[in-house]
Amino acid sequence: TLDAVSDSASESDTALALNRYLCASVLPLLTKECHFFRDADHASALLDSTLHTVYRLSKCRSLTKNQRDAVSDFLISFTSQLRPPMMTTLLRKLVLDVPALTENTVVPLRVLTNHYERCGHYYGSSGSGIHGTATEEEKRLTMMLFSGIFDSLAQRAYDPELFSKALPCLSAIACALPPEYSLGSSDESW
């Protein structure tokens, strides 16, 4: 995909065409057929690779609004089929990427909001969800996401568009975490 600066105009044209093809044909098809990814734990390496590749695509600055929407729709549909533990490696990346709150974080904010609304019981203290209970690492990553987004918003001037995306995400994360959970002062550098 595009976003690497190249000297050749033909390489750039090829990358733009690839982005158009992926976002206009491949991702809508995969979004429509996402139910096939449910209970596909036997192909976890493929699922993980797909998740991280499309997430990297979502960070491309060259995507149009429609392409970014196609990527976002796919990630929402795809992650809604995954068991919560399959999201751990992506959460590690998001802990670093999302608190920056740039125009490229709209897609991850949507994914996180959907994930935590869907899997709130998994992260709760009782672990009463169908997937069991979150590990300490998953809870720590979740709390680090909450703290990072909250601190980043606190340092910014009010931007209605950004806040309209970030506040539902913060709310979903806050509802997912058990009320007694907190980070220690040394945990944030984890």
mmCIF file with all atom_site columns, N, CA and C in Angstrom, residues 135-163:
data_model
loop_
_atom_site.group_PDB
_atom_site.id
_atom_site.type_symbol
_atom_site.label_atom_id
_atom_site.label_alt_id
_atom_site.label_comp_id
_atom_site.label_asym_id
_atom_site.label_entity_id
_atom_site.label_seq_id
_atom_site.pdbx_PDB_ins_code
_atom_site.Cartn_x
_atom_site.Cartn_y
_atom_site.Cartn_z
_atom_site.occupancy
_atom_site.B_iso_or_equiv
_atom_site.pdbx_formal_charge
_atom_site.auth_seq_id
_atom_site.auth_comp_id
_atom_site.auth_asym_id
_atom_site.auth_atom_id
_atom_site.pdbx_PDB_model_num
ATOM 1  N N  . THR A 1 135 ? -6.822  -11.243 31.078 1.00 0.00 ? 135 THR A N  1
ATOM 2  C CA . THR A 1 135 ? -5.575  -11.404 31.817 1.00 0.00 ? 135 THR A CA 1
ATOM 3  C C  . THR A 1 135 ? -5.178  -10.059 32.408 1.00 0.00 ? 135 THR A C  1
ATOM 4  N N  . GLU A 1 136 ? -4.226  -10.088 33.299 1.00 0.00 ? 136 GLU A N  1
ATOM 5  C CA . GLU A 1 136 ? -3.734  -8.847  33.894 1.00 0.00 ? 136 GLU A CA 1
ATOM 6  C C  . GLU A 1 136 ? -3.138  -7.937  32.823 1.00 0.00 ? 136 GLU A C  1
ATOM 7  N N  . GLU A 1 137 ? -2.452  -8.515  31.838 1.00 0.00 ? 137 GLU A N  1
ATOM 8  C CA . GLU A 1 137 ? -1.891  -7.709  30.757 1.00 0.00 ? 137 GLU A CA 1
ATOM 9  C C  . GLU A 1 137 ? -2.987  -7.003  29.967 1.00 0.00 ? 137 GLU A C  1
ATOM 10 N N  . GLU A 1 138 ? -4.068  -7.707  29.660 1.00 0.00 ? 138 GLU A N  1
ATOM 11 C CA . GLU A 1 138 ? -5.164  -7.095  28.905 1.00 0.00 ? 138 GLU A CA 1
ATOM 12 C C  . GLU A 1 138 ? -5.813  -5.960  29.694 1.00 0.00 ? 138 GLU A C  1
ATOM 13 N N  . LYS A 1 139 ? -5.978  -6.161  30.982 1.00 0.00 ? 139 LYS A N  1
ATOM 14 C CA . LYS A 1 139 ? -6.543  -5.090  31.818 1.00 0.00 ? 139 LYS A CA 1
ATOM 15 C C  . LYS A 1 139 ? -5.585  -3.901  31.891 1.00 0.00 ? 139 LYS A C  1
ATOM 16 N N  . ARG A 1 140 ? -4.298  -4.186  32.006 1.00 0.00 ? 140 ARG A N  1
ATOM 17 C CA . ARG A 1 140 ? -3.304  -3.108  32.067 1.00 0.00 ? 140 ARG A CA 1
ATOM 18 C C  . ARG A 1 140 ? -3.294  -2.313  30.760 1.00 0.00 ? 140 ARG A C  1
ATOM 19 N N  . LEU A 1 141 ? -3.322  -3.012  29.626 1.00 0.00 ? 141 LEU A N  1
ATOM 20 C CA . LEU A 1 141 ? -3.362  -2.333  28.328 1.00 0.00 ? 141 LEU A CA 1
ATOM 21 C C  . LEU A 1 141 ? -4.624  -1.471  28.202 1.00 0.00 ? 141 LEU A C  1
ATOM 22 N N  . THR A 1 142 ? -5.733  -2.007  28.676 1.00 0.00 ? 142 THR A N  1
ATOM 23 C CA . THR A 1 142 ? -6.993  -1.268  28.627 1.00 0.00 ? 142 THR A CA 1
ATOM 24 C C  . THR A 1 142 ? -6.906  -0.002  29.471 1.00 0.00 ? 142 THR A C  1
ATOM 25 N N  . MET A 1 143 ? -6.358  -0.125  30.651 1.00 0.00 ? 143 MET A N  1
ATOM 26 C CA . MET A 1 143 ? -6.217  1.054   31.517 1.00 0.00 ? 143 MET A CA 1
ATOM 27 C C  . MET A 1 143 ? -5.224  2.051   30.926 1.00 0.00 ? 143 MET A C  1
ATOM 28 N N  . MET A 1 144 ? -4.171  1.568   30.301 1.00 0.00 ? 144 MET A N  1
ATOM 29 C CA . MET A 1 144 ? -3.199  2.457   29.662 1.00 0.00 ? 144 MET A CA 1
ATOM 30 C C  . MET A 1 144 ? -3.842  3.204   28.490 1.00 0.00 ? 144 MET A C  1
ATOM 31 N N  . LEU A 1 145 ? -4.710  2.528   27.748 1.00 0.00 ? 145 LEU A N  1
ATOM 32 C CA . LEU A 1 145 ? -5.445  3.197   26.675 1.00 0.00 ? 145 LEU A CA 1
ATOM 33 C C  . LEU A 1 145 ? -6.326  4.301   27.239 1.00 0.00 ? 145 LEU A C  1
ATOM 34 N N  . PHE A 1 146 ? -7.059  3.967   28.287 1.00 0.00 ? 146 PHE A N  1
ATOM 35 C CA . PHE A 1 146 ? -7.941  4.964   28.904 1.00 0.00 ? 146 PHE A CA 1
ATOM 36 C C  . PHE A 1 146 ? -7.135  6.166   29.377 1.00 0.00 ? 146 PHE A C  1
ATOM 37 N N  . SER A 1 147 ? -6.069  5.916   30.109 1.00 0.00 ? 147 SER A N  1
ATOM 38 C CA . SER A 1 147 ? -5.248  7.011   30.641 1.00 0.00 ? 147 SER A CA 1
ATOM 39 C C  . SER A 1 147 ? -4.627  7.841   29.525 1.00 0.00 ? 147 SER A C  1
ATOM 40 N N  . GLY A 1 148 ? -4.132  7.179   28.481 1.00 0.00 ? 148 GLY A N  1
ATOM 41 C CA . GLY A 1 148 ? -3.506  7.890   27.372 1.00 0.00 ? 148 GLY A CA 1
ATOM 42 C C  . GLY A 1 148 ? -4.483  8.783   26.625 1.00 0.00 ? 148 GLY A C  1
ATOM 43 N N  . ILE A 1 149 ? -5.668  8.260   26.351 1.00 0.00 ? 149 ILE A N  1
ATOM 44 C CA . ILE A 1 149 ? -6.678  9.057   25.639 1.00 0.00 ? 149 ILE A CA 1
ATOM 45 C C  . ILE A 1 149 ? -7.161  10.201  26.525 1.00 0.00 ? 149 ILE A C  1
ATOM 46 N N  . PHE A 1 150 ? -7.426  9.896   27.777 1.00 0.00 ? 150 PHE A N  1
ATOM 47 C CA . PHE A 1 150 ? -7.911  10.918  28.706 1.00 0.00 ? 150 PHE A CA 1
ATOM 48 C C  . PHE A 1 150 ? -6.893  12.053  28.857 1.00 0.00 ? 150 PHE A C  1
ATOM 49 N N  . ASP A 1 151 ? -5.639  11.696  29.085 1.00 0.00 ? 151 ASP A N  1
ATOM 50 C CA . ASP A 1 151 ? -4.593  12.717  29.240 1.00 0.00 ? 151 ASP A CA 1
ATOM 51 C C  . ASP A 1 151 ? -4.407  13.541  27.966 1.00 0.00 ? 151 ASP A C  1
ATOM 52 N N  . SER A 1 152 ? -4.495  12.888  26.820 1.00 0.00 ? 152 SER A N  1
ATOM 53 C CA . SER A 1 152 ? -4.337  13.602  25.558 1.00 0.00 ? 152 SER A CA 1
ATOM 54 C C  . SER A 1 152 ? -5.489  14.586  25.342 1.00 0.00 ? 152 SER A C  1
ATOM 55 N N  . LEU A 1 153 ? -6.703  14.169  25.652 1.00 0.00 ? 153 LEU A N  1
ATOM 56 C CA . LEU A 1 153 ? -7.849  15.074  25.513 1.00 0.00 ? 153 LEU A CA 1
ATOM 57 C C  . LEU A 1 153 ? -7.754  16.238  26.486 1.00 0.00 ? 153 LEU A C  1
ATOM 58 N N  . ALA A 1 154 ? -7.256  15.967  27.691 1.00 0.00 ? 154 ALA A N  1
ATOM 59 C CA . ALA A 1 154 ? -7.152  17.015  28.708 1.00 0.00 ? 154 ALA A CA 1
ATOM 60 C C  . ALA A 1 154 ? -6.166  18.110  28.299 1.00 0.00 ? 154 ALA A C  1
ATOM 61 N N  . GLN A 1 155 ? -5.206  17.780  27.462 1.00 0.00 ? 155 GLN A N  1
ATOM 62 C CA . GLN A 1 155 ? -4.184  18.746  27.051 1.00 0.00 ? 155 GLN A CA 1
ATOM 63 C C  . GLN A 1 155 ? -4.567  19.501  25.780 1.00 0.00 ? 155 GLN A C  1
ATOM 64 N N  . ARG A 1 156 ? -5.698  19.202  25.189 1.00 0.00 ? 156 ARG A N  1
ATOM 65 C CA . ARG A 1 156 ? -6.103  19.813  23.921 1.00 0.00 ? 156 ARG A CA 1
ATOM 66 C C  . ARG A 1 156 ? -7.214  20.822  24.123 1.00 0.00 ? 156 ARG A C  1
ATOM 67 N N  . ALA A 1 157 ? -7.273  21.752  23.208 1.00 0.00 ? 157 ALA A N  1
ATOM 68 C CA . ALA A 1 157 ? -8.431  22.637  23.140 1.00 0.00 ? 157 ALA A CA 1
ATOM 69 C C  . ALA A 1 157 ? -9.604  21.805  22.618 1.00 0.00 ? 157 ALA A C  1
ATOM 70 N N  . TYR A 1 158 ? -10.802 22.227  22.945 1.00 0.00 ? 158 TYR A N  1
ATOM 71 C CA . TYR A 1 158 ? -11.987 21.482  22.534 1.00 0.00 ? 158 TYR A CA 1
ATOM 72 C C  . TYR A 1 158 ? -12.124 21.460  21.021 1.00 0.00 ? 158 TYR A C  1
ATOM 73 N N  . ASP A 1 159 ? -12.197 20.262  20.472 1.00 0.00 ? 159 ASP A N  1
ATOM 74 C CA . ASP A 1 159 ? -12.423 20.051  19.046 1.00 0.00 ? 159 ASP A CA 1
ATOM 75 C C  . ASP A 1 159 ? -13.639 19.137  18.948 1.00 0.00 ? 159 ASP A C  1
ATOM 76 N N  . PRO A 1 160 ? -14.790 19.658  18.523 1.00 0.00 ? 160 PRO A N  1
ATOM 77 C CA . PRO A 1 160 ? -16.027 18.864  18.546 1.00 0.00 ? 160 PRO A CA 1
ATOM 78 C C  . PRO A 1 160 ? -15.922 17.531  17.813 1.00 0.00 ? 160 PRO A C  1
ATOM 79 N N  . GLU A 1 161 ? -15.259 17.517  16.661 1.00 0.00 ? 161 GLU A N  1
ATOM 80 C CA . GLU A 1 161 ? -15.167 16.278  15.892 1.00 0.00 ? 161 GLU A CA 1
ATOM 81 C C  . GLU A 1 161 ? -14.329 15.224  16.629 1.00 0.00 ? 161 GLU A C  1
ATOM 82 N N  . LEU A 1 162 ? -13.185 15.638  17.140 1.00 0.00 ? 162 LEU A N  1
ATOM 83 C CA . LEU A 1 162 ? -12.310 14.719  17.861 1.00 0.00 ? 162 LEU A CA 1
ATOM 84 C C  . LEU A 1 162 ? -12.981 14.217  19.138 1.00 0.00 ? 162 LEU A C  1
ATOM 85 N N  . PHE A 1 163 ? -13.584 15.114  19.895 1.00 0.00 ? 163 PHE A N  1
ATOM 86 C CA . PHE A 1 163 ? -14.225 14.717  21.141 1.00 0.00 ? 163 PHE A CA 1
ATOM 87 C C  . PHE A 1 163 ? -15.418 13.809  20.890 1.00 0.00 ? 163 PHE A C  1
#
